[in-house]
PDB file of C-alpha atoms in Angstrom:
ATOM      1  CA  UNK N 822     -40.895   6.126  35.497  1.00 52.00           C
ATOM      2  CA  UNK N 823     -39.247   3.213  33.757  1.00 44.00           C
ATOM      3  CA  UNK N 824     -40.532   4.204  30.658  1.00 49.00           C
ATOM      4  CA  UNK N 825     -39.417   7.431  30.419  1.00 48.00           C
ATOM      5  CA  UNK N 826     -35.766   6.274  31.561  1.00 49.00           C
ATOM      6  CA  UNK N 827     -35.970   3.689  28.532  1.00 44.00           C
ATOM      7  CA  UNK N 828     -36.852   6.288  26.501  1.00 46.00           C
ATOM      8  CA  UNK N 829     -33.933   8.698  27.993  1.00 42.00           C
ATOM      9  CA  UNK N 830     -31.129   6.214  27.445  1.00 47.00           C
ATOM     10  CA  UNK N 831     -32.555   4.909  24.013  1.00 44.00           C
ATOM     11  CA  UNK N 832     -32.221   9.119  22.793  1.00 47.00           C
ATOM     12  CA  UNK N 833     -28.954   9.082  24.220  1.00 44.00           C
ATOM     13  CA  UNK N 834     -28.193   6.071  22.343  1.00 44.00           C
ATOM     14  CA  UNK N 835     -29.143   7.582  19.462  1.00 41.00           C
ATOM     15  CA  UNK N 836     -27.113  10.735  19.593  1.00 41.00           C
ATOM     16  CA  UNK N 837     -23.919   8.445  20.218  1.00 41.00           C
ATOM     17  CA  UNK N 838     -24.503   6.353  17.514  1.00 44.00           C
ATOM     18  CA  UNK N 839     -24.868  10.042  15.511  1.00 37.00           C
ATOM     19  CA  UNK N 840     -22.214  11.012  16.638  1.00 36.00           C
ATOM     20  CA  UNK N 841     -19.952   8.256  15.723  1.00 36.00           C
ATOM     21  CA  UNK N 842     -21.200   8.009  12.458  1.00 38.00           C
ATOM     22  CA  UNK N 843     -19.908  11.437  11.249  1.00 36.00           C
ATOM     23  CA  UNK N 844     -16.929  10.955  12.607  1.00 39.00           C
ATOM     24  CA  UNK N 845     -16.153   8.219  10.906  1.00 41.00           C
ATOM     25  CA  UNK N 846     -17.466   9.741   7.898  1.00 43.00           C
ATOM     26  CA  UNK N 847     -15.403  12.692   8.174  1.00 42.00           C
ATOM     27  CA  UNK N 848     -12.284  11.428   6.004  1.00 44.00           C
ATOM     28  CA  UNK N 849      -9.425  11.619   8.549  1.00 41.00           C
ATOM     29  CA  UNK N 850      -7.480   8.503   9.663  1.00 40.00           C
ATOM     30  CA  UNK N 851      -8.886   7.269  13.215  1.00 38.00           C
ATOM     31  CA  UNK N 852      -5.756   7.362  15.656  1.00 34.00           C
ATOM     32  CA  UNK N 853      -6.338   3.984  16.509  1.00 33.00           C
ATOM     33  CA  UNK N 854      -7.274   2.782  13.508  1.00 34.00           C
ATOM     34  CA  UNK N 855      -5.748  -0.066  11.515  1.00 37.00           C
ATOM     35  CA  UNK N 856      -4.280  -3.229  11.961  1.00 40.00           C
ATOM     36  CA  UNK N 857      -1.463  -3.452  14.785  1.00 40.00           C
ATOM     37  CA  UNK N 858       0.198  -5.789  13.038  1.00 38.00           C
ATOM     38  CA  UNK N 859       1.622  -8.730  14.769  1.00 40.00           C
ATOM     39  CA  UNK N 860       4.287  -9.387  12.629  1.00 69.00           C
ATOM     40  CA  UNK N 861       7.550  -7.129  12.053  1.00 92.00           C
ATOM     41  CA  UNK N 862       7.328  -4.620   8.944  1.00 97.00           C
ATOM     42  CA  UNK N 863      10.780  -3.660   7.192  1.00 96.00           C
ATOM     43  CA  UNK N 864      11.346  -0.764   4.814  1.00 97.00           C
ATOM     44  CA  UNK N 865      14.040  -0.975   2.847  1.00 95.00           C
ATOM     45  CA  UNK N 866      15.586   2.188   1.159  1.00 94.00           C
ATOM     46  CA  UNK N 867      18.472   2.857  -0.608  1.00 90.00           C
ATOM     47  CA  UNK N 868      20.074   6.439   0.133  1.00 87.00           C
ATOM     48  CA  UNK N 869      16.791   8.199   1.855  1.00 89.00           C
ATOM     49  CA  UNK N 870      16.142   7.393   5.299  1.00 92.00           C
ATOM     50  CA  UNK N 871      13.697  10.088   5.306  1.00 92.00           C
ATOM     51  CA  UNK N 872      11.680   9.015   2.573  1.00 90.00           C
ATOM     52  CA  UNK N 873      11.356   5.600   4.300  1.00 94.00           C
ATOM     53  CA  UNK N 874      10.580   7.377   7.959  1.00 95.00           C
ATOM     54  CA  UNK N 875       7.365   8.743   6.050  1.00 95.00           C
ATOM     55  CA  UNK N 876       5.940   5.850   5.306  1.00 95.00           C
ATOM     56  CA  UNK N 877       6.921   4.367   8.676  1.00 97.00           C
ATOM     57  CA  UNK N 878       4.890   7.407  10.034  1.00 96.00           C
ATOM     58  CA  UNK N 879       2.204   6.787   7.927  1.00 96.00           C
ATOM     59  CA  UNK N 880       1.535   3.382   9.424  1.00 96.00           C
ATOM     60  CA  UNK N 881       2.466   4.641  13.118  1.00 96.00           C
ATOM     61  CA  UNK N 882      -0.677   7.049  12.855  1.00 95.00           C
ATOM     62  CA  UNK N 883      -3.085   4.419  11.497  1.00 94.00           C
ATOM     63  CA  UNK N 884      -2.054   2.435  14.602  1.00 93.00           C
ATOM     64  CA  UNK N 885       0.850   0.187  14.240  1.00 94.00           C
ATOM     65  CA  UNK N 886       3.365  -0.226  16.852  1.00 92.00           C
ATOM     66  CA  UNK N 887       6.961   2.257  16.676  1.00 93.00           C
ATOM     67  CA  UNK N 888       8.724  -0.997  17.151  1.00 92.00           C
ATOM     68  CA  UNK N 889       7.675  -3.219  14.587  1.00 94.00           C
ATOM     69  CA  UNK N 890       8.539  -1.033  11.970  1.00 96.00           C
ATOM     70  CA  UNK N 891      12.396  -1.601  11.004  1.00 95.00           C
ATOM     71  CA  UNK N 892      13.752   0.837   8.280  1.00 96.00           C
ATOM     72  CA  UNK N 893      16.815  -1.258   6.308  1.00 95.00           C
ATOM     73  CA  UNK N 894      19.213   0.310   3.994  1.00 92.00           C
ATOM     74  CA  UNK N 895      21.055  -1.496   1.392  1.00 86.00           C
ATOM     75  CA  UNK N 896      24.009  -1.639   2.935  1.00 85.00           C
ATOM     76  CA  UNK N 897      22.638  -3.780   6.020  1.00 88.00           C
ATOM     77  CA  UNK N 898      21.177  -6.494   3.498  1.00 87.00           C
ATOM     78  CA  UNK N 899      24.690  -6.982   2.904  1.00 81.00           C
ATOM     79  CA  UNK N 900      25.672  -8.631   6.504  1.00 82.00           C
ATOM     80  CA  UNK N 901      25.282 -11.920   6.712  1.00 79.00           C
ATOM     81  CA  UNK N 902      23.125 -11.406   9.898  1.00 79.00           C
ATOM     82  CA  UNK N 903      20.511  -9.641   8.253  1.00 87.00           C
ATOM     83  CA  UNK N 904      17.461 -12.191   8.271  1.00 90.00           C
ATOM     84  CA  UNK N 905      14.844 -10.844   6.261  1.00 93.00           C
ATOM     85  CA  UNK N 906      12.292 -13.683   6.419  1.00 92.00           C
ATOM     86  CA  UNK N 907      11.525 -13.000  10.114  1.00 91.00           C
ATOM     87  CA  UNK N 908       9.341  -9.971   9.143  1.00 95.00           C
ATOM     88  CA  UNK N 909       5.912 -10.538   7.851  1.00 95.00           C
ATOM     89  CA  UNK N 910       6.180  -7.806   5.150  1.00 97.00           C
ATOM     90  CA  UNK N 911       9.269  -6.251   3.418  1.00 97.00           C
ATOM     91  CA  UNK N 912       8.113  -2.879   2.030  1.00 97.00           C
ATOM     92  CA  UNK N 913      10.630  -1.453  -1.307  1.00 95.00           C
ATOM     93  CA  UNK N 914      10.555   2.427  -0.772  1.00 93.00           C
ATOM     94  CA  UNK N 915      10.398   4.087  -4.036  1.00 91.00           C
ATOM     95  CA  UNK N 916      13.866   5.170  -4.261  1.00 88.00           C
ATOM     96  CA  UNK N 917      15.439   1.222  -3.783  1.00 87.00           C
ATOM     97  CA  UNK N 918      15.319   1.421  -7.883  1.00 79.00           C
ATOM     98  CA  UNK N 919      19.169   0.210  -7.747  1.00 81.00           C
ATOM     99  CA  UNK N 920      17.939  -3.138  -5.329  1.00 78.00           C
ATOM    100  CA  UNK N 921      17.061  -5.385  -8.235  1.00 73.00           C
ATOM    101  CA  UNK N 922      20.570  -4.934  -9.543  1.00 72.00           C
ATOM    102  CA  UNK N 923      22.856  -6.180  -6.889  1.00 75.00           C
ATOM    103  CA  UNK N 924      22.755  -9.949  -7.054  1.00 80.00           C
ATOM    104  CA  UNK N 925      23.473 -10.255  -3.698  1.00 82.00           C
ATOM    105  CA  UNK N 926      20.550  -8.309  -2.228  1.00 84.00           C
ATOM    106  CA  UNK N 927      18.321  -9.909  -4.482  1.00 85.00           C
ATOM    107  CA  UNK N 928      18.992 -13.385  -3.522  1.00 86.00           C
ATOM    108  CA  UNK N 929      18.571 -12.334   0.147  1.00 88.00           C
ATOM    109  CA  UNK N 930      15.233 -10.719  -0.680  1.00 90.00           C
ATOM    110  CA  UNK N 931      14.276 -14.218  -3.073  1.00 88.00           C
ATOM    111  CA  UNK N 932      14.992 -16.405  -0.137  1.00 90.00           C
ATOM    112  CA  UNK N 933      13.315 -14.752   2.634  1.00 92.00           C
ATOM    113  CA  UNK N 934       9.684 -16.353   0.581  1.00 93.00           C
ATOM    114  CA  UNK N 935       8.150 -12.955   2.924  1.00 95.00           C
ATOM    115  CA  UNK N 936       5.475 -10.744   1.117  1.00 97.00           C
ATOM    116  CA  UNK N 937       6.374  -7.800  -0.598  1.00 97.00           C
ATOM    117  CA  UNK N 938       5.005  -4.423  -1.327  1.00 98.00           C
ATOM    118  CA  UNK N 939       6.783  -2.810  -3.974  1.00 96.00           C
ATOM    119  CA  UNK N 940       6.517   0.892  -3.898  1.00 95.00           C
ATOM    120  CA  UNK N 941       6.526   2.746  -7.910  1.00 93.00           C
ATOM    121  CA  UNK N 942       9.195   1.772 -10.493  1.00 91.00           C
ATOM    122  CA  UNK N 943      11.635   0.468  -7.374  1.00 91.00           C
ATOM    123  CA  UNK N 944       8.659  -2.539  -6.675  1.00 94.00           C
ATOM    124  CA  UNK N 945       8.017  -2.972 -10.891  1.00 94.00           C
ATOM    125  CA  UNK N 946      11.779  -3.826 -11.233  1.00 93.00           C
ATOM    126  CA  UNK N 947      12.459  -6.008  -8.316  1.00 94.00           C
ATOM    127  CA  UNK N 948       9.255  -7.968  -9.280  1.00 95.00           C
ATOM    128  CA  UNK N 949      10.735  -8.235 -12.626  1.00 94.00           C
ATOM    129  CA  UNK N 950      13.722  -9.683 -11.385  1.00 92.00           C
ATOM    130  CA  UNK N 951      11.286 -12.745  -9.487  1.00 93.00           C
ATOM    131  CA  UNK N 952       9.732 -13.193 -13.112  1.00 94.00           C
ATOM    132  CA  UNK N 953       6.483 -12.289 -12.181  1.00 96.00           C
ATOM    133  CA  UNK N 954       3.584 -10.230 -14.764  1.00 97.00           C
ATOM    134  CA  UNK N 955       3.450  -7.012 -12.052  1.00 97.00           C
ATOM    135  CA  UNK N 956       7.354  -6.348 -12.835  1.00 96.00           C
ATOM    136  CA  UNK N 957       8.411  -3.758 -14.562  1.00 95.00           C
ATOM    137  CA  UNK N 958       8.449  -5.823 -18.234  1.00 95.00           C
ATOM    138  CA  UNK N 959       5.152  -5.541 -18.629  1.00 97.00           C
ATOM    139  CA  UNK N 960       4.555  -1.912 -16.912  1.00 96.00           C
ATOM    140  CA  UNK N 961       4.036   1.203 -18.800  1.00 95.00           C
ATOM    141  CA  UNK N 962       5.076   4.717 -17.269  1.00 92.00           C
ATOM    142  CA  UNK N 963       1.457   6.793 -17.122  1.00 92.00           C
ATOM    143  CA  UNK N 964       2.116  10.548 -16.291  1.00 89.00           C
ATOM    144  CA  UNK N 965      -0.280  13.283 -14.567  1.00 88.00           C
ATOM    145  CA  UNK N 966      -2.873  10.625 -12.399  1.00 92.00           C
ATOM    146  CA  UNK N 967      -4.036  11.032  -9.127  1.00 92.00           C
ATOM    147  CA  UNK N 968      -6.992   8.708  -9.050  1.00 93.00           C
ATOM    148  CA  UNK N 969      -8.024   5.300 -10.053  1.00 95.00           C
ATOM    149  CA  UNK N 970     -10.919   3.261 -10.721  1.00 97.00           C
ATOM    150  CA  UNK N 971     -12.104   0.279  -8.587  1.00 98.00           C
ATOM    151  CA  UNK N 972     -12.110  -2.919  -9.926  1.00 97.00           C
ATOM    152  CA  UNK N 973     -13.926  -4.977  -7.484  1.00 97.00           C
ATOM    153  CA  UNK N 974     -15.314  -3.062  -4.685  1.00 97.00           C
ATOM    154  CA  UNK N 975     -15.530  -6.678  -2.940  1.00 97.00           C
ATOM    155  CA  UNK N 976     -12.070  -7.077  -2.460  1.00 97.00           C
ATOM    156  CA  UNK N 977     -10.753  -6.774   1.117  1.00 96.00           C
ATOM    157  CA  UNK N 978      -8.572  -4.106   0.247  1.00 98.00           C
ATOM    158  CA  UNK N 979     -11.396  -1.986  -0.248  1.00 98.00           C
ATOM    159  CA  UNK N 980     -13.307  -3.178   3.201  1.00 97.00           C
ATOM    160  CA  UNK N 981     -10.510  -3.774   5.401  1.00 96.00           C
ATOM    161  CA  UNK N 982      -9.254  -2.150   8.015  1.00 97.00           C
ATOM    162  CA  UNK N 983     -11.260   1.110   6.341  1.00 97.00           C
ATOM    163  CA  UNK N 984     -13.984   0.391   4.657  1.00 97.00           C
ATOM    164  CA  UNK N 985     -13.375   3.307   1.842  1.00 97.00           C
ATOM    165  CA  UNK N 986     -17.729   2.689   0.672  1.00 97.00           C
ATOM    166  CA  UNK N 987     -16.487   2.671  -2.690  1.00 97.00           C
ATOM    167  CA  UNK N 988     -18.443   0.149  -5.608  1.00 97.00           C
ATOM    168  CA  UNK N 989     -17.011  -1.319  -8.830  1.00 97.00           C
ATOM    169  CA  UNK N 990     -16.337   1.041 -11.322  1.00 96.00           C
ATOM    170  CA  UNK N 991     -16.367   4.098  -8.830  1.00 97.00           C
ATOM    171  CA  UNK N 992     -13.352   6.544  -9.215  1.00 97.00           C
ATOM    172  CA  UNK N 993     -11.452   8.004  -6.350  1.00 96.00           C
ATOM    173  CA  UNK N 994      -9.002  10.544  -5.718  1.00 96.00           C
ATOM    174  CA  UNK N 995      -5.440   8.841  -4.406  1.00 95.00           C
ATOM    175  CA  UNK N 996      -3.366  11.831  -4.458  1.00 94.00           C
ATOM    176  CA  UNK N 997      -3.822  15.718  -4.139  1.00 92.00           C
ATOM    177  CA  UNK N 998      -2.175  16.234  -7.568  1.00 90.00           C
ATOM    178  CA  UNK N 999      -0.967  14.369 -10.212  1.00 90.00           C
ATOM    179  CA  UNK N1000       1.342  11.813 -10.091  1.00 91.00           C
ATOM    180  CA  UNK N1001       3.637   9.534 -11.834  1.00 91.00           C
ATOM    181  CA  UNK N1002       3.037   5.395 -11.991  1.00 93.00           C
ATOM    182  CA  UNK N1003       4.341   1.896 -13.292  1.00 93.00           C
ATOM    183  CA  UNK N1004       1.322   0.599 -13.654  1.00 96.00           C
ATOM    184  CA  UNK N1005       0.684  -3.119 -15.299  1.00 97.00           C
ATOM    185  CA  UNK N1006      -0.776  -3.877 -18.694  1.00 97.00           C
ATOM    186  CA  UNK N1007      -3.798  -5.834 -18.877  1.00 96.00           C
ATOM    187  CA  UNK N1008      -2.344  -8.221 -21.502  1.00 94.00           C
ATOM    188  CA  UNK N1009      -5.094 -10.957 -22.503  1.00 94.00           C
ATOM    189  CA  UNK N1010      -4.939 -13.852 -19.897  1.00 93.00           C
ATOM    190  CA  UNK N1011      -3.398 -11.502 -17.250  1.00 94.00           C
ATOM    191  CA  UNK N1012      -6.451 -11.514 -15.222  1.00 89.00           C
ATOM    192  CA  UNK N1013      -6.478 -15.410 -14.910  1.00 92.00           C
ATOM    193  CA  UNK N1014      -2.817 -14.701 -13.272  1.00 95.00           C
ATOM    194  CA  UNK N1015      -3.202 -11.274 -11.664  1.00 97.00           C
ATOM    195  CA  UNK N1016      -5.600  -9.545  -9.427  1.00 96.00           C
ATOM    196  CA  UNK N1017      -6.005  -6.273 -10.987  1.00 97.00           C
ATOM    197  CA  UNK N1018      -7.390  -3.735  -7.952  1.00 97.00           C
ATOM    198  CA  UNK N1019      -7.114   0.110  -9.631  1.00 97.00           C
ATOM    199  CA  UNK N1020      -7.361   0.792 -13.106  1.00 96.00           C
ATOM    200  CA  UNK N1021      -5.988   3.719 -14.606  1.00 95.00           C
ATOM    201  CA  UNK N1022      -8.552   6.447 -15.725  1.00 93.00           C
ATOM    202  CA  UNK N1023      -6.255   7.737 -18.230  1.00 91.00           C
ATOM    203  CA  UNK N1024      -5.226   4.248 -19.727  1.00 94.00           C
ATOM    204  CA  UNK N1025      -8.004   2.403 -19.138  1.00 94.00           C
ATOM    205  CA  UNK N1026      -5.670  -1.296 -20.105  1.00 95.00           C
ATOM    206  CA  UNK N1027      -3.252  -0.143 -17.203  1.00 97.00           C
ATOM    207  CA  UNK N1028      -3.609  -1.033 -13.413  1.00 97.00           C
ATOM    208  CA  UNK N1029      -2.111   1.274 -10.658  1.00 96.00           C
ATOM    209  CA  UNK N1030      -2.533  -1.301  -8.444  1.00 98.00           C
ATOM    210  CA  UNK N1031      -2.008  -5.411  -8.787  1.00 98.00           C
ATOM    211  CA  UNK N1032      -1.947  -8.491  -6.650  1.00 98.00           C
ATOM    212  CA  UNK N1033       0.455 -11.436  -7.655  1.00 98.00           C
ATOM    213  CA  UNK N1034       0.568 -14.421  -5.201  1.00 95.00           C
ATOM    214  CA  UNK N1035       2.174 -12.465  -2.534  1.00 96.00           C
ATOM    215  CA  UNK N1036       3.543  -9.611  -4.151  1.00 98.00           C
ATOM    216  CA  UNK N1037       1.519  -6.782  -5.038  1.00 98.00           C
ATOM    217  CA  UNK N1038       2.612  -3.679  -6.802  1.00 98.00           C
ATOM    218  CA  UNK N1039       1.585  -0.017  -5.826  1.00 97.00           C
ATOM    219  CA  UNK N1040       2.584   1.636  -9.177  1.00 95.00           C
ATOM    220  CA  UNK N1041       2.248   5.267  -7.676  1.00 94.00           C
ATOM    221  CA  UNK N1042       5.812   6.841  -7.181  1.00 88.00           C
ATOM    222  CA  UNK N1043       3.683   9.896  -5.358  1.00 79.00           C
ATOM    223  CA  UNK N1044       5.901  12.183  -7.245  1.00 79.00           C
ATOM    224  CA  UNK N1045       6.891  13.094 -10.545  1.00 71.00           C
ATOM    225  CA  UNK N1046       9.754  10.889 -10.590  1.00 66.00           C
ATOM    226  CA  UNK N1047       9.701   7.289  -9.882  1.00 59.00           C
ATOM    227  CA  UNK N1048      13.191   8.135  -7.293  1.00 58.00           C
ATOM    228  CA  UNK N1049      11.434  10.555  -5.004  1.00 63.00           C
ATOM    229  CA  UNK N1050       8.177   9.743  -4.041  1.00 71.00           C
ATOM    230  CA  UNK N1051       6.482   9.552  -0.704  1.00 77.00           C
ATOM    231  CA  UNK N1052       2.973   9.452   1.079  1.00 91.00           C
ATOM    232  CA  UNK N1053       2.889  13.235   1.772  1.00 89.00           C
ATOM    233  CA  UNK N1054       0.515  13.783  -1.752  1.00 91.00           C
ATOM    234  CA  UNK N1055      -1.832  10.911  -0.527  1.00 95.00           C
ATOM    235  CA  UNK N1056      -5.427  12.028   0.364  1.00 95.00           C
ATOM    236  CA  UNK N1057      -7.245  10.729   3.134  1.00 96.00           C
ATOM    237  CA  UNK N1058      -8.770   7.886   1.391  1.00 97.00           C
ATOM    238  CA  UNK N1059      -5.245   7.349  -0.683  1.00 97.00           C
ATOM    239  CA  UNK N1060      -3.950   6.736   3.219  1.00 96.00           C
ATOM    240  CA  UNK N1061      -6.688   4.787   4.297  1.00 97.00           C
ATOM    241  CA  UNK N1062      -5.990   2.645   0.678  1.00 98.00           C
ATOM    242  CA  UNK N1063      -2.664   1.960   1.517  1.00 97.00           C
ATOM    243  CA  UNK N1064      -3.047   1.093   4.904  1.00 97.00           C
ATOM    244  CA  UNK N1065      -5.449  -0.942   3.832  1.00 98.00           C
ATOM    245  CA  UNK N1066      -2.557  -2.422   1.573  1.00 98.00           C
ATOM    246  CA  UNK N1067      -0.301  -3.197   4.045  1.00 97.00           C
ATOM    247  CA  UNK N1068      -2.899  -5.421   6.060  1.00 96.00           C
ATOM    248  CA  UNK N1069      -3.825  -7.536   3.415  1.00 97.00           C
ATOM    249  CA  UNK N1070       0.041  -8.675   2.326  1.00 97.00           C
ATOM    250  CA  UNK N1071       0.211  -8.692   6.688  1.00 95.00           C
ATOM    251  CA  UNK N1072      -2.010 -11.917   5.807  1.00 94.00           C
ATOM    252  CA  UNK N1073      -0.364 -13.263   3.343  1.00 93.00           C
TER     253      UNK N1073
END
């Protein structure tokens, strides 16, 4: 009799463990899934509130909290009680172009020393404006992409929180159609500087995506502007990339 109830729970085991496996195998975002994030997350946009709720959405359905997600406009940099370096990751919606030109904003955003994400051509200028190789100096505009190659398929941003099972030099769809991007030459000695994460299938010397100290540049505008873009072209894995994004500056 005890055998056969071993045997009964070990099948049942089984099918769960079946079970759980194509789900998570089925290419949708677990509601749960993610990092929570312990730290605050602000978004700062310049005229479109909307465009900044989506990615705020975006993170609330991979599992962070409503309330740690703050969406900022330009005009509230401005007050002198805005404290940016109390959040652990300032976000630069695609549309905050116009943020690297106000002197004042940009020495708030300098002297915060927080993370930053910067979102298309709004992140490439801003980092150009902190001197750094991702900024928008050394970017070239590359039309009609929606995938990229992997680099390093060791790097947590491939692993963690979703572990996308992708291996160096695979290729992966990152939006449903194409796309435009600032994406970062690979000029020689970059690499020693830079962390270079998705290459560019069209351009094969350009990098969608790149890692510099704390400030790493996703050069998709998900649009085909660099003003308008937001996460609604993203396929499931393009989420699950970006979310994956956001944790690893989180640690930063």
């Amino acid at each position: 009799m005890k055998r056969i109830t071993f045997f009964v729970t070990l099948l049942i085991m089984i099918i769960i463990g079946v079970f759980i496996s194509c789900d998570s195998d089925s290419g949708t975002i677990p509601s749960g899934g993610g990092s929570t994030g312990t730290s605050g997350i602000v978004i700062i946009y310049d005229t479109s509130r909307a465009n900044a709720q989506k990615f705020k959405d975006l993170l609330i359905e991979a599992g962070y909290n409503d309330e740690s997600i703050e969406l900022m406009s330009f005009f509230q940099l401005e007050s002198e009680l805005t404290n940016l370096s109390r959040y652990g990751l300032i976000i630069i919606n695609p549309e905050a172009y116009l943020l690297s030109a106000d002197t004042n904003r940009l020495k708030k955003i300098k002297s915060s020393n927080r993370p930053i994400l910067g979102i298309s051509g709004a992140g490439a200028r801003l980092f150009d404006s902190l001197r750094l190789n991702i900024g928008w100096g050394n970017c070239a505009v590359i039309t009609n992409e929606l995938r990229l190659g992997v680099v390093d398929s060791s790097y947590t941003i491939w692993k963690t929180p979703y572990n996308l099972g992708v291996k160096s030099g695979d290729s992966i769809d990152i939006y449903k159609s194409n796309v435009y991007s600032c994406a970062v030459y690979k000029r020689s000695g970059i690499d020693t500087i830079v962390t270079l994460i998705g290459q560019s299938k069209r351009s094969p010397n350009y990098y969608h995506i790149a890692l510099e100290k704390k400030y790493l540049l996703w050069g998709f505008s998900g649009s085909t502007t660099f003003t308008n873009g937001n996460p609604d072209l993203l396929t499931n894995e393009g989420k699950k990339l970006f979310i994956n994004a956001v944790a690893l500056m989180l640690t930063k």
